[in-house]
Short mmCIF file of C-alpha atoms and ligand atoms in Angstrom, two decimals:
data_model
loop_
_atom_site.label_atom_id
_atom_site.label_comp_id
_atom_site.label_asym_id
_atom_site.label_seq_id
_atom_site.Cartn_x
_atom_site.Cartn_y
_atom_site.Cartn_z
CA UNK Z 1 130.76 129.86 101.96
CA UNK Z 2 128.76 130.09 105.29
CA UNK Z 3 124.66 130.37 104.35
CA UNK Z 4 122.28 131.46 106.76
CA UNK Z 5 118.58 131.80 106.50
CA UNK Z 6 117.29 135.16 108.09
CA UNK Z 7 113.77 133.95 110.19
CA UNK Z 8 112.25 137.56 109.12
CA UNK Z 9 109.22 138.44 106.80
CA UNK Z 10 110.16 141.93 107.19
CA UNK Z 11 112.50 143.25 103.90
CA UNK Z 12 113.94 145.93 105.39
CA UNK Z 13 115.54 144.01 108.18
CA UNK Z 14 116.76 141.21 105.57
CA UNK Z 15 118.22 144.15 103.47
CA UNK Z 16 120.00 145.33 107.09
CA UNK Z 17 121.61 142.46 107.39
CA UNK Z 18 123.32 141.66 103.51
CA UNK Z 19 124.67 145.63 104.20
CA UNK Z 20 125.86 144.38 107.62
CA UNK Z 21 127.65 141.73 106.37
CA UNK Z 22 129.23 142.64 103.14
CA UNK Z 23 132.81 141.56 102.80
CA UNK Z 24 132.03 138.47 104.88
CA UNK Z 25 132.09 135.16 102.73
CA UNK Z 26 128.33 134.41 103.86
CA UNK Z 27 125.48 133.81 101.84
CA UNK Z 28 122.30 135.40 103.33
CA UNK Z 29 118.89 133.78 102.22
CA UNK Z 30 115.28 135.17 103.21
CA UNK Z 31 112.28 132.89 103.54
CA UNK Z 32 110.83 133.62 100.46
CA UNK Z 33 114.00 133.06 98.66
CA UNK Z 34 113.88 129.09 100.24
CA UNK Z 35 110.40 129.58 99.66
CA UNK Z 36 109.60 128.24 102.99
CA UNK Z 37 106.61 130.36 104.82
CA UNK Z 38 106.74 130.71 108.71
CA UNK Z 39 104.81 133.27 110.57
CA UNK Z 40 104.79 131.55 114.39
CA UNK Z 41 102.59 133.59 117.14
CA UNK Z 42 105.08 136.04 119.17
CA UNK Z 43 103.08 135.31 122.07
CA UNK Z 44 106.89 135.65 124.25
CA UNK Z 45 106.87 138.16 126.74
CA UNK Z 46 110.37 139.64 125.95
CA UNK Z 47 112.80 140.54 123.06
CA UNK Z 48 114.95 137.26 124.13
CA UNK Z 49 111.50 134.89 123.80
CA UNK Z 50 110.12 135.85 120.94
CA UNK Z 51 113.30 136.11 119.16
CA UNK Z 52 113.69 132.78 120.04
CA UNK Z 53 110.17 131.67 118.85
CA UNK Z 54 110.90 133.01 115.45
CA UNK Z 55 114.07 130.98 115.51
CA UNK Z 56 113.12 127.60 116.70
CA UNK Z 57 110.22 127.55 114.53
CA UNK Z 58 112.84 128.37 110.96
CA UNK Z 59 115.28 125.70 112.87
CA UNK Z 60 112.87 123.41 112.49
CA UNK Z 61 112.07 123.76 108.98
CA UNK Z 62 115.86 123.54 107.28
CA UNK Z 63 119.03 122.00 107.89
CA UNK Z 64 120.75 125.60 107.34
CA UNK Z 65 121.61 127.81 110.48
CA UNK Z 66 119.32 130.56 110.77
CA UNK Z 67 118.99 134.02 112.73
CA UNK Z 68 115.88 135.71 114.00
CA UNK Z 69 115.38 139.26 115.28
CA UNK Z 70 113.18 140.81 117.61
CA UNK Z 71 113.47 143.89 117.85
CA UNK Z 72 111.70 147.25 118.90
CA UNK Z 73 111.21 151.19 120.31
CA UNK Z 74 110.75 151.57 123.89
CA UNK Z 75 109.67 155.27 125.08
CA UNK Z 76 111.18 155.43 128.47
CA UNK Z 77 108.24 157.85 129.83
CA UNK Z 78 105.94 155.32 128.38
CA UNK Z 79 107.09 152.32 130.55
CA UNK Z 80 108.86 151.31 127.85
CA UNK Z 81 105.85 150.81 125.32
CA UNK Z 82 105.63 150.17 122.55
CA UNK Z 83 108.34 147.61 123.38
CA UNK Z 84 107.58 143.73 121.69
CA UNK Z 85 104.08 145.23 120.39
CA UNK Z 86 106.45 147.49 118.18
CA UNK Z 87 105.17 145.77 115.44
CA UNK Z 88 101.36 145.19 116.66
CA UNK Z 89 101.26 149.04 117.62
CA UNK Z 90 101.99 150.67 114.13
CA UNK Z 91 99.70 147.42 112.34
CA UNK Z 92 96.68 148.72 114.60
CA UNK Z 93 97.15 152.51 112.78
CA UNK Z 94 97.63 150.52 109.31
CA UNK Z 95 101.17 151.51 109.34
CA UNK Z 96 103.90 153.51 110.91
CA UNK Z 97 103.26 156.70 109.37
CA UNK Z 98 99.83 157.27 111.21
CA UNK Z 99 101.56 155.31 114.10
CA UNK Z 100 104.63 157.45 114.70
CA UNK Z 101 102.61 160.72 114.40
CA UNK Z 102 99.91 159.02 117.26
CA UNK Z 103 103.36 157.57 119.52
CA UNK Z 104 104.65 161.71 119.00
CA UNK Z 105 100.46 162.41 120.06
CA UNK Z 106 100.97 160.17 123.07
CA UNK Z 107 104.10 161.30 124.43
CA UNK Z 108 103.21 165.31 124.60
CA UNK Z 109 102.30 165.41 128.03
CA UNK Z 110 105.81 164.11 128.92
CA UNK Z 111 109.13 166.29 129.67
CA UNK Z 112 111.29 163.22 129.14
CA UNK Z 113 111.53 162.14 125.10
CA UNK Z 114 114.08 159.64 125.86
CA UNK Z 115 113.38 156.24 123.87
CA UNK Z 116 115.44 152.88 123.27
CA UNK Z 117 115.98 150.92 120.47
CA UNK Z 118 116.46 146.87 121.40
CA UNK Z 119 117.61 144.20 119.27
CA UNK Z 120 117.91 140.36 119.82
CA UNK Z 121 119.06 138.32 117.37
CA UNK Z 122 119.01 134.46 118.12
CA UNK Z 123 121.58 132.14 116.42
CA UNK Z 124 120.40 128.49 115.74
CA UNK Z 125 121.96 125.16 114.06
CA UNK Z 126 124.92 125.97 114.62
CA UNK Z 127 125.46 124.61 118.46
CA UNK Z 128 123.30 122.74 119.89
CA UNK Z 129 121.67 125.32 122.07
CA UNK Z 130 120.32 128.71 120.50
CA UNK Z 131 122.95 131.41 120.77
CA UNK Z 132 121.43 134.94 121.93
CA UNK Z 133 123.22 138.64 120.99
CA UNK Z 134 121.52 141.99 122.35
CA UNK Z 135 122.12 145.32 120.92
CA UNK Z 136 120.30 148.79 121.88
CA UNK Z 137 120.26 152.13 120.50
CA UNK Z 138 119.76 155.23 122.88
CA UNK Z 139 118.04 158.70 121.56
CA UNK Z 140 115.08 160.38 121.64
CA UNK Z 141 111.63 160.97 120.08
CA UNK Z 142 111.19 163.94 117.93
CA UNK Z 143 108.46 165.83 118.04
CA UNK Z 144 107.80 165.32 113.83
CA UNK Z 145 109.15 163.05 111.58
CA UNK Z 146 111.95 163.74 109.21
CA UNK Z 147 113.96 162.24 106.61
CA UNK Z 148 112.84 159.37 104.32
CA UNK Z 149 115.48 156.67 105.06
CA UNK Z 150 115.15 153.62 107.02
CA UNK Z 151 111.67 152.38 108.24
CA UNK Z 152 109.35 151.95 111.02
CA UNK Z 153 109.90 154.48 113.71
CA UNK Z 154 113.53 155.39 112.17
CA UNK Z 155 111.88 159.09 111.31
CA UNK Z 156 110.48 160.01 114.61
CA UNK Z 157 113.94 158.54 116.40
CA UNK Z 158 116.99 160.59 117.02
CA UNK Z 159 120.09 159.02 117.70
CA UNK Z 160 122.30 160.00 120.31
CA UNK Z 161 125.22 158.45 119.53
CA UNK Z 162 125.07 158.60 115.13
CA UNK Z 163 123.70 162.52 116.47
CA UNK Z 164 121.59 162.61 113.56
CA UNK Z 165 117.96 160.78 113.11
CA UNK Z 166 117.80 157.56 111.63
CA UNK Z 167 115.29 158.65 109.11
CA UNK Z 168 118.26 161.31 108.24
CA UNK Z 169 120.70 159.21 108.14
CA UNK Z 170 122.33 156.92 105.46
CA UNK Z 171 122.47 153.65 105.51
CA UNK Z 172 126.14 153.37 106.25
CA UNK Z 173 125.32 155.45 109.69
CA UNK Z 174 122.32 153.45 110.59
CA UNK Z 175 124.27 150.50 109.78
CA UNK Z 176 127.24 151.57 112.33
CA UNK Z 177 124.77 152.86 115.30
CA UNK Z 178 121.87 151.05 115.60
CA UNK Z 179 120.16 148.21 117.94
CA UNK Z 180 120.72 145.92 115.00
CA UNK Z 181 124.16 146.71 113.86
CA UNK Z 182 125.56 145.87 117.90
CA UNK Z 183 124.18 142.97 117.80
CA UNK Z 184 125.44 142.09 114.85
CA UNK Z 185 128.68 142.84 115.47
CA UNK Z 186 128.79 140.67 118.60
CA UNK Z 187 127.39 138.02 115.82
CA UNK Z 188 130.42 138.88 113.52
CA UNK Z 189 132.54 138.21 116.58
CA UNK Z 190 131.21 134.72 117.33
CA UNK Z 191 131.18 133.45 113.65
CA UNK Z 192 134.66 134.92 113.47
CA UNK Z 193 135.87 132.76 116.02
CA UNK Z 194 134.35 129.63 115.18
CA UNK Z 195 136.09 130.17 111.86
CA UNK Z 196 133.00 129.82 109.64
CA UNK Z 197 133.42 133.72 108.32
CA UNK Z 198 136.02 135.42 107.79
CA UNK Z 199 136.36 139.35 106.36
CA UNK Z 200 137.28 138.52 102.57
CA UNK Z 201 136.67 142.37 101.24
CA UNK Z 202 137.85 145.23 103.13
CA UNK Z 203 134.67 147.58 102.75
P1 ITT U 1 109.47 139.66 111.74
O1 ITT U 1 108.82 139.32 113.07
O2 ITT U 1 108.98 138.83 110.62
O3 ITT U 1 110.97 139.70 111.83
P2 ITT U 1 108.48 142.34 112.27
O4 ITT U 1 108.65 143.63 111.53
O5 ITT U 1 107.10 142.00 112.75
O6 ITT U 1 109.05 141.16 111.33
P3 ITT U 1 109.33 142.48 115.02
O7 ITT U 1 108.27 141.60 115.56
O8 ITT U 1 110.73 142.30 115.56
O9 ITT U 1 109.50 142.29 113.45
O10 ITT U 1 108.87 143.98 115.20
C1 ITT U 1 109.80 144.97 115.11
C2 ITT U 1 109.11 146.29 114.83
O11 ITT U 1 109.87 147.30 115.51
C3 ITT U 1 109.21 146.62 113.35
O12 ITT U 1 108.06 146.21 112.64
C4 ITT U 1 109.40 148.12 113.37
O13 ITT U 1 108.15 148.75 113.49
C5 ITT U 1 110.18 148.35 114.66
N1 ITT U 1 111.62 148.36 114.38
C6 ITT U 1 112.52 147.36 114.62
N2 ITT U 1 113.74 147.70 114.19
C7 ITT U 1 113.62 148.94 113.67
C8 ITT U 1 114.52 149.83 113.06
O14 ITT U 1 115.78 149.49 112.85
N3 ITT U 1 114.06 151.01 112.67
C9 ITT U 1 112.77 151.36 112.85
N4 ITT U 1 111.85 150.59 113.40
C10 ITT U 1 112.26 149.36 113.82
#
């Protein structure tokens, strides 16, 4: 059984992931399940360094490969903001639900609601150099937010390709759509071929 440690202190992503993988024969463990705390500054200046930040500083910690993710909503009108201070952003309104009505506040002025979701996940003990996999998510911001599923900015983003937004949608269509889930599969992919998972469960 392949175990990985996921470099995240945020549950919902962890959670992202087990759905992700079911059916593979992989063992997913958080930090707090190892018990090991790591919180390094994300003081990177893209998705790809702080992603790899997060990973280097798990790597160095166990034996076990690990994944990090950085990930994020970029408002095109917005030069891409909030971008890597995704997280920062909704923190500084205590939390995305003041922080996704102020980003809706923010963008009125503007004709174009277009918005990305990014995704970089960062692959580590397993070669010797870190392995990087990038995934986005085009759509929109609406102009309220709807829906109750998912988290962070998931009910004030539409997606255009799932045509439904994420806060709408279940976790089997967030799961098949979103930043997270192409990178993932591009991490499915590379495990796959280096024989260390394979699909034991059709889902
Ligand atoms: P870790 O650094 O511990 O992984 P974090 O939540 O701080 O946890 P990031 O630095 O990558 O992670 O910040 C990502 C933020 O972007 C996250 O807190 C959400 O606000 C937002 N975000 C990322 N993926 C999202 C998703 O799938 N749906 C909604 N919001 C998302």
């Amino acid at each position: 059984m392949f175990e990985l440690v996921v470099a995240t202190n945020n549950a919902h992503k962890v959670k992202e992931y087990q759905e992700m993988f079911s059916g593979y024969d992989i063992k997913f463990y958080s930090m707090k399940d190892l018990g090991i705390v790591c919180n390094p500054e994300e003081n990177g200046k893209t998705y790809e360094e702080n992603s790899l930040i997060k990973a280097s500083a798990l790597a160095k910690l166990t034996k076990l490969p690990v994944i990090a993710d950085d990930s994020g909503l970029n408002v095109v009108a917005l030069n891409n903001f909030p971008g890597i201070y995704s997280s920062r952003y909704a923190d500084s309104y205590g939390g995305n639900k003041v922080a996704n009505l102020e980003l809706i506040k923010k963008l009125k002025p503007y004709e174009d609601k277009s918005a990305f979701f990014a995704c970089l996940i960062t692959l580590m003990n397993v070669e010797e150099k870190p392995v990087q996999f990038k995934g986005i998510c085009r759509g929109k911001i609406l102009d309220k937010p709807v829906g109750e599923g998912g988290f962070g900015y998931d009910p004030i983003f539409y997606s255009e390709e799932a045509k439904i937004a994420f806060g709408e949608a279940s976790p089997e269509i967030k799961n098949k759509y979103s930043h997270r889930a192409k990178a993932v599969s591009q991490l499915i992919e590379y495990l796959k071929n280096k024989r260390l998972i394979e699909l034991v469960n059709e889902k």
